[in-house]
CSV table of C-alpha atoms in Angstrom, one decimal:
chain,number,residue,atom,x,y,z
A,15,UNK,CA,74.7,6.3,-65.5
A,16,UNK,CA,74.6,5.9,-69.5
A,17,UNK,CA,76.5,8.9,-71.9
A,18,UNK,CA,77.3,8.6,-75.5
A,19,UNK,CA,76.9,4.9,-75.8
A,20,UNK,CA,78.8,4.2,-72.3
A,21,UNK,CA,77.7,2.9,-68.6
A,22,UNK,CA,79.5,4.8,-66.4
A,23,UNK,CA,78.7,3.5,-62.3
A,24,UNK,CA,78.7,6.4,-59.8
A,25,UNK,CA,79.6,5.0,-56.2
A,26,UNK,CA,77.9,6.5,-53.3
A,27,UNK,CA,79.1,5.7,-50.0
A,28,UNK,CA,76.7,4.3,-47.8
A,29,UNK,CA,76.6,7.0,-45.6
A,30,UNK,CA,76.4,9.4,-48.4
A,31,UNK,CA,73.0,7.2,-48.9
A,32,UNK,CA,71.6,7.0,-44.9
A,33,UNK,CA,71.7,11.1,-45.5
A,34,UNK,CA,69.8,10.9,-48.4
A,35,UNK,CA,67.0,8.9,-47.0
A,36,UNK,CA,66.9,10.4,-44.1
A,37,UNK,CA,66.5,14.0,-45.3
A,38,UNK,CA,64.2,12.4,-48.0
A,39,UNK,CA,62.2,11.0,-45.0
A,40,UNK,CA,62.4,14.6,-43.2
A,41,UNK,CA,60.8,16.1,-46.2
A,42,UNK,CA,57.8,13.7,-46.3
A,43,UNK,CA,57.4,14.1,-42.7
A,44,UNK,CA,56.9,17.8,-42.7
A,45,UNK,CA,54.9,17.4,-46.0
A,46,UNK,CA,52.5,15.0,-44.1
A,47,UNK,CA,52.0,16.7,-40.8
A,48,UNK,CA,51.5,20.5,-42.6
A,49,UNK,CA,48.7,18.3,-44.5
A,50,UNK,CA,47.6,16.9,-40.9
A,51,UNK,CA,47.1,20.3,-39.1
A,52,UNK,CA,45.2,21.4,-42.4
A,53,UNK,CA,42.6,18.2,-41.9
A,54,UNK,CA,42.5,18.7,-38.2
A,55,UNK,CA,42.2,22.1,-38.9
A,56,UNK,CA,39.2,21.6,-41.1
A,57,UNK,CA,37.5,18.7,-38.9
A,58,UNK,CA,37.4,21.3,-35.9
A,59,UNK,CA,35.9,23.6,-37.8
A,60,UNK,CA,33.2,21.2,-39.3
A,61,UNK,CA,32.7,19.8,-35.4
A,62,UNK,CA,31.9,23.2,-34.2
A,63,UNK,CA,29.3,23.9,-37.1
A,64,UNK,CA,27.6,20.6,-36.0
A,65,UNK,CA,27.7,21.5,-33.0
A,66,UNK,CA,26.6,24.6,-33.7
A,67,UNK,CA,23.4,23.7,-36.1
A,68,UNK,CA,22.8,20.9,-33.2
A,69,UNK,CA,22.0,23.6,-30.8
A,70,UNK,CA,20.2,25.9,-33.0
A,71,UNK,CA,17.7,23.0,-33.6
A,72,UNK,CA,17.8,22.2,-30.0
A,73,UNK,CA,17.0,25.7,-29.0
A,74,UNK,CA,14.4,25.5,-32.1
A,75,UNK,CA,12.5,22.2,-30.6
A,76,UNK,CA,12.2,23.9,-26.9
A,77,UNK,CA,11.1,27.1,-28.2
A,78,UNK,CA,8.3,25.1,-30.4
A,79,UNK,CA,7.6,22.8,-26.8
A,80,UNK,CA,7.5,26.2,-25.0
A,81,UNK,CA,5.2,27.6,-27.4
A,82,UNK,CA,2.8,24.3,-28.0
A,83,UNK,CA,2.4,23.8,-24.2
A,84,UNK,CA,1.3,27.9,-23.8
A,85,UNK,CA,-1.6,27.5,-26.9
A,86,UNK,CA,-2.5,24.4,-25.6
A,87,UNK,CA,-2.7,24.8,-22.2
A,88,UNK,CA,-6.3,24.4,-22.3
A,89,UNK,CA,-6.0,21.5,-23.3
A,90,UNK,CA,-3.4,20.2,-21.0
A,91,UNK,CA,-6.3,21.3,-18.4
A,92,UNK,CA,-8.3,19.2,-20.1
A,93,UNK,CA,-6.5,16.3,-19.9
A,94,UNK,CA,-5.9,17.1,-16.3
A,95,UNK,CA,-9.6,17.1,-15.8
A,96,UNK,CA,-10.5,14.1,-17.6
A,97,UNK,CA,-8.1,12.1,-15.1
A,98,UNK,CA,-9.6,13.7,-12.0
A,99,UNK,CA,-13.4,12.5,-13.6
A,100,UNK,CA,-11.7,8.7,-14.1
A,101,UNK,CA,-10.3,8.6,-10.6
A,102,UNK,CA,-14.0,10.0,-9.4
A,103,UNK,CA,-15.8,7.6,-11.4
A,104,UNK,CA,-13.8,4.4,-10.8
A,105,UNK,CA,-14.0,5.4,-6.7
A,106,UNK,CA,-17.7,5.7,-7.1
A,107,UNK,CA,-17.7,2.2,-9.0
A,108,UNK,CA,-16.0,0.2,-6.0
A,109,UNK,CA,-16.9,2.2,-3.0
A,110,UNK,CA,-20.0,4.4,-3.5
A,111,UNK,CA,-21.2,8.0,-3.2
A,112,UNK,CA,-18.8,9.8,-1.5
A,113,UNK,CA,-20.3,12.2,1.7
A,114,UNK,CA,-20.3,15.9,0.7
A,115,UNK,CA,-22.3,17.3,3.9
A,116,UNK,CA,-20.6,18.5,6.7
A,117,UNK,CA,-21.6,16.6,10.4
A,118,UNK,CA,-21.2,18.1,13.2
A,119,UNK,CA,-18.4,16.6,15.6
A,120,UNK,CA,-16.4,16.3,12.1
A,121,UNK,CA,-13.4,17.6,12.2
A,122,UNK,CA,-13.1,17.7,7.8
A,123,UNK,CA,-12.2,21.0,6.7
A,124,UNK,CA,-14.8,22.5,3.4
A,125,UNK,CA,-12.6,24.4,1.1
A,126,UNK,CA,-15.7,25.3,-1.2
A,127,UNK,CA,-15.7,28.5,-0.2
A,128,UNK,CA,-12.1,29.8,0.0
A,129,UNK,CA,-11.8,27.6,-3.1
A,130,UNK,CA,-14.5,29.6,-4.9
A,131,UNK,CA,-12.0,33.0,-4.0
A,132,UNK,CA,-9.1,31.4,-5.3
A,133,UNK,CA,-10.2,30.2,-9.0
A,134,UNK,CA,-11.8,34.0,-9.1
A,135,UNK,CA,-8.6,35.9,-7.9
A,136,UNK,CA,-6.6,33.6,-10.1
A,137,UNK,CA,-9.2,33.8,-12.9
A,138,UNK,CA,-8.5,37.7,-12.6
A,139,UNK,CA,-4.6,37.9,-12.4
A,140,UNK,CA,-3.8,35.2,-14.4
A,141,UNK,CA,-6.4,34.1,-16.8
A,142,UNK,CA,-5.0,31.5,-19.0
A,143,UNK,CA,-4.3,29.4,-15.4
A,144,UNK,CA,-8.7,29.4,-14.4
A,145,UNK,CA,-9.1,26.0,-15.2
A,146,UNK,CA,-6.3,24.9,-13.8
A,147,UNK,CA,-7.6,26.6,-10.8
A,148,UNK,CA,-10.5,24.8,-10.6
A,149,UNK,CA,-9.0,21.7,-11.2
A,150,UNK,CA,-7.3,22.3,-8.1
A,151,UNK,CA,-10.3,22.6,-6.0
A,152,UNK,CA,-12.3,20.0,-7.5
A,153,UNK,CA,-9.3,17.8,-6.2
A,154,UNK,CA,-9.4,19.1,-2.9
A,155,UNK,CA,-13.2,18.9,-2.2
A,156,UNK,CA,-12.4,15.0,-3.8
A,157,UNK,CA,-9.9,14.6,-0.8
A,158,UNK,CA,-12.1,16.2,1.5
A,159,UNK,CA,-15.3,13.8,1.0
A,160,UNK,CA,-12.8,11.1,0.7
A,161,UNK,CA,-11.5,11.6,4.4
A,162,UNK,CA,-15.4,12.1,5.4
A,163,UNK,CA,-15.9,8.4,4.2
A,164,UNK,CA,-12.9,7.3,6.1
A,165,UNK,CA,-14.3,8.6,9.1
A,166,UNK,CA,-17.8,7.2,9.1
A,167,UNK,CA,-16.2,3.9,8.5
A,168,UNK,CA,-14.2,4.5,11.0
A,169,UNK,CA,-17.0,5.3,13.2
A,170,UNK,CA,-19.3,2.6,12.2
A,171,UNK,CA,-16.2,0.2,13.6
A,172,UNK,CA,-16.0,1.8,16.4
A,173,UNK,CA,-19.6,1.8,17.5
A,174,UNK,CA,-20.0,-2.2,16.6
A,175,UNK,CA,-16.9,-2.6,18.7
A,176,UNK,CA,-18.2,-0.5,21.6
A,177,UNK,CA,-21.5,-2.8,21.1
A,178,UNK,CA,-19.4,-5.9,22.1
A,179,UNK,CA,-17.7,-4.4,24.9
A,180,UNK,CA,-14.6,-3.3,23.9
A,181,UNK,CA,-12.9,-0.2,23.4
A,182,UNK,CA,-12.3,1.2,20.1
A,183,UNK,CA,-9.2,2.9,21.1
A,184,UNK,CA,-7.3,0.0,22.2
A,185,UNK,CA,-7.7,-1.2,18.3
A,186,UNK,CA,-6.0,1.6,17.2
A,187,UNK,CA,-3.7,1.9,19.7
A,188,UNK,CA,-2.4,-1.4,19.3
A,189,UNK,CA,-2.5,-1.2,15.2
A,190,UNK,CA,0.5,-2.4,14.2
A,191,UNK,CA,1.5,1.6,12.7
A,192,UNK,CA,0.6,2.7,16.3
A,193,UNK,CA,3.4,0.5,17.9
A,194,UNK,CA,6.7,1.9,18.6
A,195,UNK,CA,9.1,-1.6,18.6
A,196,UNK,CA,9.7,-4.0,15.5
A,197,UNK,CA,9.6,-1.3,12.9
A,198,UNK,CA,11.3,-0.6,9.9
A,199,UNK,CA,12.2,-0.8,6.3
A,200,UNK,CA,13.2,1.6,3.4
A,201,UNK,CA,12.1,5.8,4.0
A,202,UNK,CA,9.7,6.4,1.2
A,203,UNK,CA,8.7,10.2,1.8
A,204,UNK,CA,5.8,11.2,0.6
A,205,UNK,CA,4.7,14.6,-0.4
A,206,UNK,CA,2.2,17.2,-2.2
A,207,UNK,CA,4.4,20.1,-2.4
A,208,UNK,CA,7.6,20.6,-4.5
A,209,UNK,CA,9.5,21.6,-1.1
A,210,UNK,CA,8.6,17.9,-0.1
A,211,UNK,CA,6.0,18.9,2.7
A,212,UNK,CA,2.3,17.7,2.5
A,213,UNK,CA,-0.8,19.7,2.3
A,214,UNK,CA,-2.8,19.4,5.6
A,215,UNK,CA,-5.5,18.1,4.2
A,216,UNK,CA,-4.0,15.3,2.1
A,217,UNK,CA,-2.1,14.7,5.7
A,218,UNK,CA,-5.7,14.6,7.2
A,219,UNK,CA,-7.0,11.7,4.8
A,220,UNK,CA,-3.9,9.4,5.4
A,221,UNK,CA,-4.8,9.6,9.0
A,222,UNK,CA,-8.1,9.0,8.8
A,223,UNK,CA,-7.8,6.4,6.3
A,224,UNK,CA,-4.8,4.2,8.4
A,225,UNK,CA,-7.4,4.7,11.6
A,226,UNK,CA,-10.2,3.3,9.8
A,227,UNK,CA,-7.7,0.4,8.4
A,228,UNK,CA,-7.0,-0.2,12.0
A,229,UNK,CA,-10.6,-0.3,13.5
A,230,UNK,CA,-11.5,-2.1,10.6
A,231,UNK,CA,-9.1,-5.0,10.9
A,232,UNK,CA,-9.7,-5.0,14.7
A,233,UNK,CA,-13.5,-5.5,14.4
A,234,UNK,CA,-12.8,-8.2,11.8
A,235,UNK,CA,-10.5,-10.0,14.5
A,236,UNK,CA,-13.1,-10.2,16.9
A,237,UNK,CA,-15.0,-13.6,17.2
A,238,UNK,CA,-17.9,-13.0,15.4
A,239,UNK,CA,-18.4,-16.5,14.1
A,240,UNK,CA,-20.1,-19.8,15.2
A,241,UNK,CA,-17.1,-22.4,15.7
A,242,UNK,CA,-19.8,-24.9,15.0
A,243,UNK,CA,-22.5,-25.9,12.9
A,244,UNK,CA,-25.2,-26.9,15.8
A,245,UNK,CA,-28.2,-26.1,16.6
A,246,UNK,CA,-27.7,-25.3,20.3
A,247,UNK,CA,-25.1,-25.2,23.5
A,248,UNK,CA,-24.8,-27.9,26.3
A,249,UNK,CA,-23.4,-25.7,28.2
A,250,UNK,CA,-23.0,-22.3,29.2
A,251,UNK,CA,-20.1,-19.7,30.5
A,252,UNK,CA,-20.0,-19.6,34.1
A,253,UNK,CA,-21.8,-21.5,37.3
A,254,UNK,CA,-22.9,-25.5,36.2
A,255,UNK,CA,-22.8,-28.5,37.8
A,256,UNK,CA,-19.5,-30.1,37.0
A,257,UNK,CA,-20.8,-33.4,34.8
A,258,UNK,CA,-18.0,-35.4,36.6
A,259,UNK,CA,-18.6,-34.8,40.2
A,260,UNK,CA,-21.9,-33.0,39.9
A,261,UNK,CA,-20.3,-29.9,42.4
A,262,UNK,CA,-20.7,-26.4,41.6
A,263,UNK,CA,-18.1,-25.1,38.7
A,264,UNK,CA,-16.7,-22.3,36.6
A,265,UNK,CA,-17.5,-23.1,33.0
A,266,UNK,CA,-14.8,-20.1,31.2
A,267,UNK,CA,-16.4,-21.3,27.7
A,268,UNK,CA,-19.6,-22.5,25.6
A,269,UNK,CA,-20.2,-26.2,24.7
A,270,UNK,CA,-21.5,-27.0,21.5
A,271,UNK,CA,-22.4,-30.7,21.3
A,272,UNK,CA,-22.2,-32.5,17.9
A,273,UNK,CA,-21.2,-36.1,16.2
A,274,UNK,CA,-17.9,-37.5,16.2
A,275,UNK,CA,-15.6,-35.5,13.3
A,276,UNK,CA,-18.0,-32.6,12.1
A,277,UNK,CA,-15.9,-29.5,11.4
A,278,UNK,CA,-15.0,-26.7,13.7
A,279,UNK,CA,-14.2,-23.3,12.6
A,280,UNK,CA,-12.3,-20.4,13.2
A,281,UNK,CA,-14.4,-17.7,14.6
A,282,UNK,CA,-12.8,-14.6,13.7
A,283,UNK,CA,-9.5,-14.2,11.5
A,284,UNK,CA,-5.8,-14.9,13.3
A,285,UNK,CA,-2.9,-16.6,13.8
A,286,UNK,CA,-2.7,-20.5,14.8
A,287,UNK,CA,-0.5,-20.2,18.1
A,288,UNK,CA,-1.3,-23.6,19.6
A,289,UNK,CA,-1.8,-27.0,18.0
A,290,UNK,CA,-1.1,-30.2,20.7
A,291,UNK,CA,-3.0,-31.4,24.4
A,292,UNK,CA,-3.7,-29.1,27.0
A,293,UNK,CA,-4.3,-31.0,30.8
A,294,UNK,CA,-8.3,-31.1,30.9
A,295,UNK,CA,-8.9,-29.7,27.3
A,296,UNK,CA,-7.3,-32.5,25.1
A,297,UNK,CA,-6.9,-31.8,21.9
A,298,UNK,CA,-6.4,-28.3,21.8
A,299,UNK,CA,-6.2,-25.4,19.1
A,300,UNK,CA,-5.6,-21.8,19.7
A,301,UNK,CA,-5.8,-18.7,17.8
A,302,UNK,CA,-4.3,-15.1,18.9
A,303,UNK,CA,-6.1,-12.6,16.6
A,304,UNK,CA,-4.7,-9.3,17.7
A,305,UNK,CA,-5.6,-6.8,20.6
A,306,UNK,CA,-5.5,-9.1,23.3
A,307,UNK,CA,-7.7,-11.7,21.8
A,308,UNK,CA,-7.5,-15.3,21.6
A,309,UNK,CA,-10.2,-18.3,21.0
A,310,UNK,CA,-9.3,-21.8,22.4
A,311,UNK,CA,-11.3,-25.3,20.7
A,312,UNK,CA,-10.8,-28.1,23.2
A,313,UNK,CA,-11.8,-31.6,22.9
A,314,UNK,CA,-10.6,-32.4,18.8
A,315,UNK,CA,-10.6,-35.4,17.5
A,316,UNK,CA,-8.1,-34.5,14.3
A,317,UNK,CA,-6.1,-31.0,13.7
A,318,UNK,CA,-6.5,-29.5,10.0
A,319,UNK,CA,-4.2,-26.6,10.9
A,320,UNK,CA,-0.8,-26.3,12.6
A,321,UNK,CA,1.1,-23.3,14.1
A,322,UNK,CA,2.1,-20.7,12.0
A,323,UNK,CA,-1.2,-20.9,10.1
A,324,UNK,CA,-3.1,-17.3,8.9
A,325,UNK,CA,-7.1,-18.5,9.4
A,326,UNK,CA,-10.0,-16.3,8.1
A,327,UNK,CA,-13.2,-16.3,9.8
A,328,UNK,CA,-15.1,-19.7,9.0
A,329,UNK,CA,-11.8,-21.6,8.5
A,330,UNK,CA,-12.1,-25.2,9.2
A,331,UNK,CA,-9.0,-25.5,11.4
A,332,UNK,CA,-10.0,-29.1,13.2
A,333,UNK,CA,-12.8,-31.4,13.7
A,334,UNK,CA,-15.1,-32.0,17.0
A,335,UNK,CA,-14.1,-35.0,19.2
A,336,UNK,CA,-14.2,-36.4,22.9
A,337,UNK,CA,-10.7,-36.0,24.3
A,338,UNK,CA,-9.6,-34.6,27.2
A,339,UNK,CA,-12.1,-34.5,30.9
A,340,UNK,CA,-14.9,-34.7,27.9
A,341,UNK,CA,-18.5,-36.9,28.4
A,342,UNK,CA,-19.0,-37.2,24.8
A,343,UNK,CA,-18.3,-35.6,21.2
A,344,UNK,CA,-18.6,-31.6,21.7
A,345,UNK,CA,-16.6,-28.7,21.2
A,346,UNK,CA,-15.7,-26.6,24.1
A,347,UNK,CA,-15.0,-23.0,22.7
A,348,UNK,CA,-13.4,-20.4,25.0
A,349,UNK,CA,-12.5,-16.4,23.9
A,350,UNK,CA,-10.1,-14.8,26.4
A,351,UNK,CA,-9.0,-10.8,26.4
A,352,UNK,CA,-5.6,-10.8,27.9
A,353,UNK,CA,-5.4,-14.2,28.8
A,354,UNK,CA,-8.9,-13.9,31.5
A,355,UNK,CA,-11.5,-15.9,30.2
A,356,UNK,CA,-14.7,-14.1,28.9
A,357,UNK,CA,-18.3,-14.7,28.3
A,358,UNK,CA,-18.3,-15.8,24.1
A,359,UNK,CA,-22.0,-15.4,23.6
A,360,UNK,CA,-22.5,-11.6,23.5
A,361,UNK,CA,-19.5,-12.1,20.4
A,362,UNK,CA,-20.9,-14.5,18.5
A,363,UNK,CA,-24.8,-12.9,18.8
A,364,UNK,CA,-23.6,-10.3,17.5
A,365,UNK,CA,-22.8,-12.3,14.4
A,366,UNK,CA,-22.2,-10.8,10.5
A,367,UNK,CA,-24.6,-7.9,11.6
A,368,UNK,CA,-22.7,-6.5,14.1
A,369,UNK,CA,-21.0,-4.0,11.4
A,370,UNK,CA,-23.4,-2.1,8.9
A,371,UNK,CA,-21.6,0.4,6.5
């Protein structure tokens, strides 16, 4: 400390000094934290205007959505509309006209009528809602002559089956939807209602459509096509003269005589079940193809499928050959319904016109 010309030095104990500080250091602590509280203070305030103006505008953008979706409902049925006419049109495109009359024996509900009360009551009680109304029926008379298709196919199947024989109901009743063991998977509901049940109708349509899917498929997995490419069989199903001992004999198949390696074909769509020798036949291919149904081609000189294999219809699977109790190059083609031998020619007369949609 300096005075008139003179340094004069002031001792302060040290612990004189540690007080000091530390109440200098209380000071600017209460000096900061009052400032604190006064920003935090603020900030809060400014959080809950923000938050405030956030939902004003919210409240403001729903009441504008509200609003827009109320003038412009007609248009929304528009919309609406325009999407039922592109469904229509591309279904008319790929499959056709779709039936609107009524046949009798058809169990297809026609809403026109009761659908002509609704759009008119709601027309009347709620006006802005008519063309959604309509809308509504024009869908349901779309499901309606949908499920009428389903069934005619359905019925053509079943009457080109019945033609060969067999009964349609055992193709649906051994669809694989129809059987009760090896099922599964994930539960995907479906539904048309927001209480997740289904509208009978829409119900009706999946019905008819899986049954026509499983007549369909059936008919398809019935032999239907020549194994060969000759012009005519050496032998036919049942009583011959065996060519070995010249005694009388069952024949259970047709023999279709041809040279050495020509291609033999599958005659319906399946499943290769059988690929090796079989005591009599040879070389020996068989082919399971649902329902009870399998074709056996006896006397191959070279396999071009192996078990396992999926075969369409015309499907070279092997070629034609002499082995086996054979007297030359030929293919002998079999069709068995639950493992009994049956007469192959009514199938394959029947041929690609056996089904007319």
């Amino acid at each position: 400390m300096r005075s008139q010309g003179h340094v004069h030095f002031i001792r302060i104990s040290s612990r004189t000094q540690m007080v000091a500080a530390g109440a200098a250091g209380a000071l600017a602590t209460v000096w900061l934290g009052s400032m604190g509280a006064v920003a935090i203070e603020r900030m809060s305030a400014s959080s809950q205007e923000a938050e405030l103006l956030s939902r004003e505008a919210r409240v403001a953008r729903a009441e504008d959505r509200v609003e827009n979706y109320r003038e412009g409902i007609d248009e929304v049925a528009s919309d609406l509309a325009r999407r039922q006419k592109f469904i229509e049109q591309m279904v008319e495109a790929h499959i056709g006209d779709l039936p609107r009359d009524t046949k009798a024996g058809e169990t297809v509900s026609n809403s026109d009528a009761e659908a002509k009360r609704t759009i008119e009551k709601v027309s009347a009680a709620v006006p802005e809602a008519s063309e959604l109304a309509r809308l509504e029926a024009r869908q349901i008379a779309f499901v309606e002559n949908l499920t009428r298709y389903a069934d005619r196919r359905a019925e053509s199947a079943s009457a080109a089956i019945r033609k060969l024989g067999l009964n349609p109901m055992t193709m649906v009743a051994n669809a694989p939807a129809s059987r009760a063991s090896a099922r599964g998977g994930p539960l995907i509901k479906l539904a048309t209602r927001a209480d997740g049940s289904v509208d009978p109708r829409f119900q009706r349509l999946g019905a008819s459509l899986a049954r026509m899917d499983a007549l369909e498929n059936g008919l398809a997995s019935i032999p239907q096509v020549k194994p060969a490419s000759v012009a005519y069989v050496s032998s036919s199903y049942g009583y011959r003269s065996d060519p070995f001992t010249g005694g009388a004999a069952f024949h259970a198949g047709l023999d279709f005589p041809g040279p050495l390696g020509s291609p033999i074909y599958a005659a319906a769509k399946g499943k290769v079940t059988f690929v090796g020798r079989r005591h009599g036949y040879g070389n020996c291919i068989e082919v399971r193809h649902g329902n009870g149904l399998m074709t056996r081609y006896a006397h191959l000189s070279r396999f071009k499928s192996k078990v396992g294999d999926k075969v369409e219809a015309g499907s070279t699977i092997a070629l034609m050959g002499s082995t086996g109790r054979s007297t030359g190059s030929h293919l002998h083609f079999e069709v068995r319904l639950n493992g009994k031998p049956v007469n192959p020619r009514p199938f394959l007369e029947a041929s690609a016109h056996v089904q007319k949609q």
